[in-house]
Short mmCIF file of C-alpha atoms in Angstrom, two decimals:
data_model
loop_
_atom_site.label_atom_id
_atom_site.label_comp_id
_atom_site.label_asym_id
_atom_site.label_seq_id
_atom_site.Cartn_x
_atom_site.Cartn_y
_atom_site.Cartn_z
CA UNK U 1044 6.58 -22.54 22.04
CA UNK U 1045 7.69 -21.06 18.50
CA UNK U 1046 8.58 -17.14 18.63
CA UNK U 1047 8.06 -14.54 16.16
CA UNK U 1048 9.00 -11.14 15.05
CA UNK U 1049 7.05 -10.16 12.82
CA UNK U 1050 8.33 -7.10 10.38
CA UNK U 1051 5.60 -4.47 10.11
CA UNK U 1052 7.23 -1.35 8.71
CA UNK U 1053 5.19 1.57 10.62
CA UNK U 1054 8.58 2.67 13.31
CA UNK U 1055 11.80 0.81 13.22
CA UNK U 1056 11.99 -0.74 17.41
CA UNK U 1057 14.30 -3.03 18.70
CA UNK U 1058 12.08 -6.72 19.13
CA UNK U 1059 13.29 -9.26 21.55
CA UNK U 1060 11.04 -12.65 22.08
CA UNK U 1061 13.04 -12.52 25.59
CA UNK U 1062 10.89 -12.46 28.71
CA UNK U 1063 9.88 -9.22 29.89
CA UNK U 1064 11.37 -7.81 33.09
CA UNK U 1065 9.55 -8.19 36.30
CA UNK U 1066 7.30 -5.54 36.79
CA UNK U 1067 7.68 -3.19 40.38
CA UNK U 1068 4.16 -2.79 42.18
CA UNK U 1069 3.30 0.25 42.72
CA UNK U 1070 0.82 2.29 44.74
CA UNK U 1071 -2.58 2.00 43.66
CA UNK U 1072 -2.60 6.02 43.32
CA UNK U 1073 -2.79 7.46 39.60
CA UNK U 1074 -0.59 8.57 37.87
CA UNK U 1075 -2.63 11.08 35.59
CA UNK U 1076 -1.05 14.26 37.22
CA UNK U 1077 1.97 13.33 36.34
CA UNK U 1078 1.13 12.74 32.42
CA UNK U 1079 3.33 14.34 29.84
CA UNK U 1080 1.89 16.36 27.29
CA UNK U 1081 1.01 14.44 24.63
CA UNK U 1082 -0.78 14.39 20.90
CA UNK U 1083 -3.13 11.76 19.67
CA UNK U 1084 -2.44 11.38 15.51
CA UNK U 1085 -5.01 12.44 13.83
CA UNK U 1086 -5.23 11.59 9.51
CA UNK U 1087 -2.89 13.28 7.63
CA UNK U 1088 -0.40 14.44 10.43
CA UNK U 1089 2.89 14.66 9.76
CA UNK U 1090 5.70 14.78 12.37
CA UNK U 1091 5.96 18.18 10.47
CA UNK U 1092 2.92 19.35 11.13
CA UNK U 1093 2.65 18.49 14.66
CA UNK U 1094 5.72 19.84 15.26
CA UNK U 1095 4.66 23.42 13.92
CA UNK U 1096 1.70 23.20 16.04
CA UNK U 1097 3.60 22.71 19.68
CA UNK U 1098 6.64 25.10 18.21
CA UNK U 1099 8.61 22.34 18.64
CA UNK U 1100 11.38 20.73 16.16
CA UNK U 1101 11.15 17.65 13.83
CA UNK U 1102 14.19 16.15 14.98
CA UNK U 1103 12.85 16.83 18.99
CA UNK U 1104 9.42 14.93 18.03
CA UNK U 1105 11.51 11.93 16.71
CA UNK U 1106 14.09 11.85 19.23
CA UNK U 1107 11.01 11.57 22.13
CA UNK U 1108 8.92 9.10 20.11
CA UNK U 1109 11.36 6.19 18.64
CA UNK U 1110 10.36 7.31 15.39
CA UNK U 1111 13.48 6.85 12.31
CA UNK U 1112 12.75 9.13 9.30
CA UNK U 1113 11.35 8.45 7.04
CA UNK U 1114 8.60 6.87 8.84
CA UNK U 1115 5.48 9.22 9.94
CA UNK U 1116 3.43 8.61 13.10
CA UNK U 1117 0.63 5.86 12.82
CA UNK U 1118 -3.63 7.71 12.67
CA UNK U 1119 -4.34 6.96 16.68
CA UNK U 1120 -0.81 6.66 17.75
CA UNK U 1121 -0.15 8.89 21.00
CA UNK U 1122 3.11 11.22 20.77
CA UNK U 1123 5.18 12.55 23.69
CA UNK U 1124 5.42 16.41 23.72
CA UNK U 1125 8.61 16.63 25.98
CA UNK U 1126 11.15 14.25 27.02
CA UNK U 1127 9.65 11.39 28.50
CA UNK U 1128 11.16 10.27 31.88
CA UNK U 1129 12.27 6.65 30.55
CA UNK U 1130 12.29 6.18 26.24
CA UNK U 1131 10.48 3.33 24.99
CA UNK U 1132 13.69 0.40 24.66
CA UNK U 1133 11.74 -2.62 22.71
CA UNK U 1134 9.01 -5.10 22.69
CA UNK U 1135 9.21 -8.35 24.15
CA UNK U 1136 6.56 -11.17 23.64
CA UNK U 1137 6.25 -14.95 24.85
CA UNK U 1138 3.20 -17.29 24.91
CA UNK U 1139 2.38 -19.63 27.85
CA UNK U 1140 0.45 -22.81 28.33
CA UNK U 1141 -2.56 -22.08 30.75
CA UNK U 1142 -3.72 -24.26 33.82
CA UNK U 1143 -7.60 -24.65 34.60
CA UNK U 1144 -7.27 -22.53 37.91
CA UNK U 1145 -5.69 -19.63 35.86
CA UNK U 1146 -8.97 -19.11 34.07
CA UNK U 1147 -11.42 -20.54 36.58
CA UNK U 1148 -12.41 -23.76 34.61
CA UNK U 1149 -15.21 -25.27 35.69
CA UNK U 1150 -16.35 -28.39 33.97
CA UNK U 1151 -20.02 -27.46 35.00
CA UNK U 1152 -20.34 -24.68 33.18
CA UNK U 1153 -19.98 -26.28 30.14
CA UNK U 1154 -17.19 -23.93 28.47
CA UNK U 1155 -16.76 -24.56 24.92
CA UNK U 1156 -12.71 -24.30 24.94
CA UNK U 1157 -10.52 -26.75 26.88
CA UNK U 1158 -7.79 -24.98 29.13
CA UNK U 1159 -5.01 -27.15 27.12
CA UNK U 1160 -6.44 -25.40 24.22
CA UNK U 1161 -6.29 -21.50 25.72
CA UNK U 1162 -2.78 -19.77 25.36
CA UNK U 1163 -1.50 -16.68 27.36
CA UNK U 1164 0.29 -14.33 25.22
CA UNK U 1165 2.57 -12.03 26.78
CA UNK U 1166 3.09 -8.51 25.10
CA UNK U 1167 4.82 -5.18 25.59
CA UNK U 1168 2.24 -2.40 25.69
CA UNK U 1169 2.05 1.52 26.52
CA UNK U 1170 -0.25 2.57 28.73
CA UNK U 1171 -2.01 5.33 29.23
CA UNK U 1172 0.74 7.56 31.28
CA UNK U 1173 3.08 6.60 28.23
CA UNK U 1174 5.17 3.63 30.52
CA UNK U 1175 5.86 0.66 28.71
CA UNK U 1176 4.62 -2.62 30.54
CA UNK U 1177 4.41 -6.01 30.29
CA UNK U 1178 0.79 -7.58 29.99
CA UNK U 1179 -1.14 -10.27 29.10
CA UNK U 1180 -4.17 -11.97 27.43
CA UNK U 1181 -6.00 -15.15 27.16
CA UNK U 1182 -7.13 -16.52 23.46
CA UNK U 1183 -7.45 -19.48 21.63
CA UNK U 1184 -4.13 -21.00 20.15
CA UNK U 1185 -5.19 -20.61 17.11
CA UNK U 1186 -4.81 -16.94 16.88
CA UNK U 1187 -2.60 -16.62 19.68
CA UNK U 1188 0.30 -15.58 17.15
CA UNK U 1189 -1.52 -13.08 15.40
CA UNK U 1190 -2.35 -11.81 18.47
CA UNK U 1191 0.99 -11.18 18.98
CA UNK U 1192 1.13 -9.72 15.96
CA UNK U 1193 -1.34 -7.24 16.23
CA UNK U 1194 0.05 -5.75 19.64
CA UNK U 1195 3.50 -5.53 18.03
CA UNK U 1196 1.81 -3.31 15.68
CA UNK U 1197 0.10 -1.56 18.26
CA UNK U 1198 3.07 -0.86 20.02
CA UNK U 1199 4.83 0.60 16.73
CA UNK U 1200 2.03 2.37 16.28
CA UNK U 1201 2.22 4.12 19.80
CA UNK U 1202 -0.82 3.26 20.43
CA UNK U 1203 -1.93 3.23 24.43
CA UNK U 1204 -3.71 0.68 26.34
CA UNK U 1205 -5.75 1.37 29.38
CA UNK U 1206 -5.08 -1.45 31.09
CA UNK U 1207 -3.81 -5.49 30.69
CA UNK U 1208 -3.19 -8.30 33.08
CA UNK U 1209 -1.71 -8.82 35.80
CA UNK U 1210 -4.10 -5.12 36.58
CA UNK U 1211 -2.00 -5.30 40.34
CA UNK U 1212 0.76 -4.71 38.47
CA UNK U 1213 0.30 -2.61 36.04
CA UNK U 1214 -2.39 -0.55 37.40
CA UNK U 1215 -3.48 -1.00 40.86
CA UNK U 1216 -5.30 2.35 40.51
CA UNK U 1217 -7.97 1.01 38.46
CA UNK U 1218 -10.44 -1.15 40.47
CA UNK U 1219 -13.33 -1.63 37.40
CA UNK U 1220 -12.24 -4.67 35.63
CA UNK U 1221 -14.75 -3.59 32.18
CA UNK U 1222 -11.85 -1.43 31.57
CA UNK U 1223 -9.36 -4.02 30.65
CA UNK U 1224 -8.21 -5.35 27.56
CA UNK U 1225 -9.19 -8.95 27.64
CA UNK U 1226 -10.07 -12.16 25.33
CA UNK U 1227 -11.11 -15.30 26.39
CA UNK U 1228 -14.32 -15.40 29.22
CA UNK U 1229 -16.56 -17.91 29.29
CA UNK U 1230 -19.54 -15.75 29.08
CA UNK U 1231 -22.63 -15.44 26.98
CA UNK U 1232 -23.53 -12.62 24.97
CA UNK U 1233 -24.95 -9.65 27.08
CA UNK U 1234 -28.80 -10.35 26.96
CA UNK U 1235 -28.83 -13.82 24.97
CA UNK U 1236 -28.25 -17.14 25.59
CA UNK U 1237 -25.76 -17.31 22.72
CA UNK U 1238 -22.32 -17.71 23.85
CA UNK U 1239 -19.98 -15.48 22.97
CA UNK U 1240 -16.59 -15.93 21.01
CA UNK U 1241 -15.06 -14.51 24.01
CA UNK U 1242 -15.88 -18.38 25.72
CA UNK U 1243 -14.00 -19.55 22.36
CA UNK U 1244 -11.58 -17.92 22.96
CA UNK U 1245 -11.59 -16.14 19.54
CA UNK U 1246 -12.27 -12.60 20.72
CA UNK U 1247 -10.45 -9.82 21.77
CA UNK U 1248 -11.82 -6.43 23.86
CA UNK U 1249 -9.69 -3.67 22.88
CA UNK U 1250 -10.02 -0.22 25.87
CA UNK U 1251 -13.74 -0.99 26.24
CA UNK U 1252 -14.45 1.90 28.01
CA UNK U 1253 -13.14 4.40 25.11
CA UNK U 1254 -14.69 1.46 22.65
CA UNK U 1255 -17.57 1.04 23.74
CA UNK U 1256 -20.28 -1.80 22.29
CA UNK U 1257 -23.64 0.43 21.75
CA UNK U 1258 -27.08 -1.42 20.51
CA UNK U 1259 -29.84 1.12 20.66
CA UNK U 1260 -29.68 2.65 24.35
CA UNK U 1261 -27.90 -0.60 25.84
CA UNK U 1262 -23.76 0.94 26.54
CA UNK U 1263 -21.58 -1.50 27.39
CA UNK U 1264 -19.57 -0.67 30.15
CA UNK U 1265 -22.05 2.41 31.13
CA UNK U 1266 -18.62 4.53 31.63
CA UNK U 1267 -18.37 4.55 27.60
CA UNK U 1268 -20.48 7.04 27.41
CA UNK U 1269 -18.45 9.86 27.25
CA UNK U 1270 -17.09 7.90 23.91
CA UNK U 1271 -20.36 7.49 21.42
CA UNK U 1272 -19.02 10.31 19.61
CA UNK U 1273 -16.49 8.59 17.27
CA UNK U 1274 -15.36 11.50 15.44
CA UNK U 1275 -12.75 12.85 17.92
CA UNK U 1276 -9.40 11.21 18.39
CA UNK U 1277 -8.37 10.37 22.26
CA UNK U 1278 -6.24 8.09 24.11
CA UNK U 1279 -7.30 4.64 23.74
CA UNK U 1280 -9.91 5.17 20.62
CA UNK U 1281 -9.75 2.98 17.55
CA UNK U 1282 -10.72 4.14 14.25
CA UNK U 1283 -10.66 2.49 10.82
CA UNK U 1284 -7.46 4.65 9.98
CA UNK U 1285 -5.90 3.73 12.88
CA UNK U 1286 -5.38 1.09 15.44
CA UNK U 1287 -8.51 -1.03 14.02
CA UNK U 1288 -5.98 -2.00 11.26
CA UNK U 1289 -3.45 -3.61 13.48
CA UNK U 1290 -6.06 -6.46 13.90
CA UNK U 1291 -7.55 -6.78 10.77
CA UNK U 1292 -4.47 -6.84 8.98
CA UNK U 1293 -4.00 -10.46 10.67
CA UNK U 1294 -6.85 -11.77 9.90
CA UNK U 1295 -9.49 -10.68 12.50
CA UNK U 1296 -12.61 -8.48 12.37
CA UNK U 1297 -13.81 -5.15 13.90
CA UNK U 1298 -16.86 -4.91 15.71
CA UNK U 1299 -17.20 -1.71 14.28
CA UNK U 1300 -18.26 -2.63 11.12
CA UNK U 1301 -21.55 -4.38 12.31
CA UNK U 1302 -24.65 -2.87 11.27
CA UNK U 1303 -27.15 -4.09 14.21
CA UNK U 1304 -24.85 -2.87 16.69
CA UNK U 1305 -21.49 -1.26 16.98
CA UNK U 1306 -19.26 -2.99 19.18
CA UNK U 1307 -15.64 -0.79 18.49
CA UNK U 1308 -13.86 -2.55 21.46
CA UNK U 1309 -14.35 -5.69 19.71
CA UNK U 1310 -11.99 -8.17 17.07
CA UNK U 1311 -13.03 -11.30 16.41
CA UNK U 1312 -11.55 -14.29 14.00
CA UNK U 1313 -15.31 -15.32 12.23
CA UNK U 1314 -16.75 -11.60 12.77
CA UNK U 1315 -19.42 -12.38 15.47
#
């Protein structure tokens, strides 16, 4: 399968289309009181400004973040405050034929998308504790490059990631699946009989639970709810300014946008 590296100029990092190291399990204990301090980029933030605010220097808030003057931190990015125990060393990315098994095909649900026509892309991506790790996700074939795209951008961005697959892995912690970031599930959409681009394969849930889809009362997952205030800028939350454009700067569209509903976890390739 082809690789890329794509050139998005937002922070200068090292890309490798290498497999990623094995990830070491760990406890499923969280981490969380062990997070450094860290900023979420807000618009119009400079590494000068933040700086100022923490009494910290320029050159400290580069050295702890990967990021080469000139370039300024990317609107939703998340910056380290102190040394980080490990720096960030590069991305890696690979894509992967899927068997049936893998994603639970069963002929009798009628599933719109063949298994020889799902891909699993493998990306670098920074979670929420600020660890890089190597995850996964599911999607058509046809976007399954700019899919790769979008999370290299992500990663430049700094932008953090709740949780990917494998979730043993990478977060044994977390035990509610709705909090991944996912794509393809051969699902209908919640209260229709329409089937969703998600069974396509041509949809991508981006930290549901700090994105989440909101239609009148209906919250999907229920634990967004501390989130339907889109004004502030937290771990995980996508904004137009921010990490929205990672995705629709290859071609796919926000959720967010919708008028019926707001679904800001979701990208899609025909906007539904």
């Amino acid at each position: 399968m082809k690789k890329i590296l794509v050139l998005l100029a937002v922070l200068i990092v090292p890309f490798s289309a290498a497999p990623p190291a094995r990830a070491t399990p760990r406890a499923p204990v969280s981490p969380a009181s062990t997070t450094p301090p860290y900023h979420v980029v807000r618009p119009g933030e400079t590494i000068k400004k933040i700086a100022a605010v923490y009494d910290i220097t320029p050159a400290q808030l580069r050295a702890w973040n990967g990021i080469v003057k000139p370039h300024q931190p990317s609107v939703d990015g998340v910056l380290h405050l102190a040394k980080p125990p490990t720096l960030l060393t590069g991305w890696h990315t690979r894509i992967e034929r899927v068997t049936p098994a893998a994603v639970n095909w069963d002929p009798k649900k009628k599933c719109p998308v063949l298994p020889a026509d799902l891909r699993k892309v493998w990306v670098t991506y920074i979670d929420f504790y600020g660890a890089a790790r190597s995850g996964s996700i599911v999607v058509h074939k046809a976007i399954a490059q700019r899919v790769q795209r979008a999370f290299l951008s992500l990663y430049r961005m700094r932008f953090r990631i709740m949780g990917m697959s494998p979730m043993s892995l990478n977060a044994p912690w977390i035990t509610d699946m709705s909090t991944v970031t996912s794509g393809y599930s051969c699902r209908k959409v919640a209260g229709s009989k329409t089937l969703s681009q998600h069974a396509y394969g041509l949809a991508i849930d981006v930290n549901p639970v700090q994105n989440p889809m909101i239609r009148g009362s209906y919250i999907d997952p229920r634990s967004g709810v501390d989130f339907l205030a889109r004004a502030p800028y937290r771990r995980g939350m996508m904004h137009a300014a921010g990490a929205v454009r990672a995705f629709t700067a290859n071609g796919l569209s926000w959720g967010g946008r919708w008028r019926t509903l707001k679904d800001y976890m979701h990208f899609s390739l025909n906007d539904r």
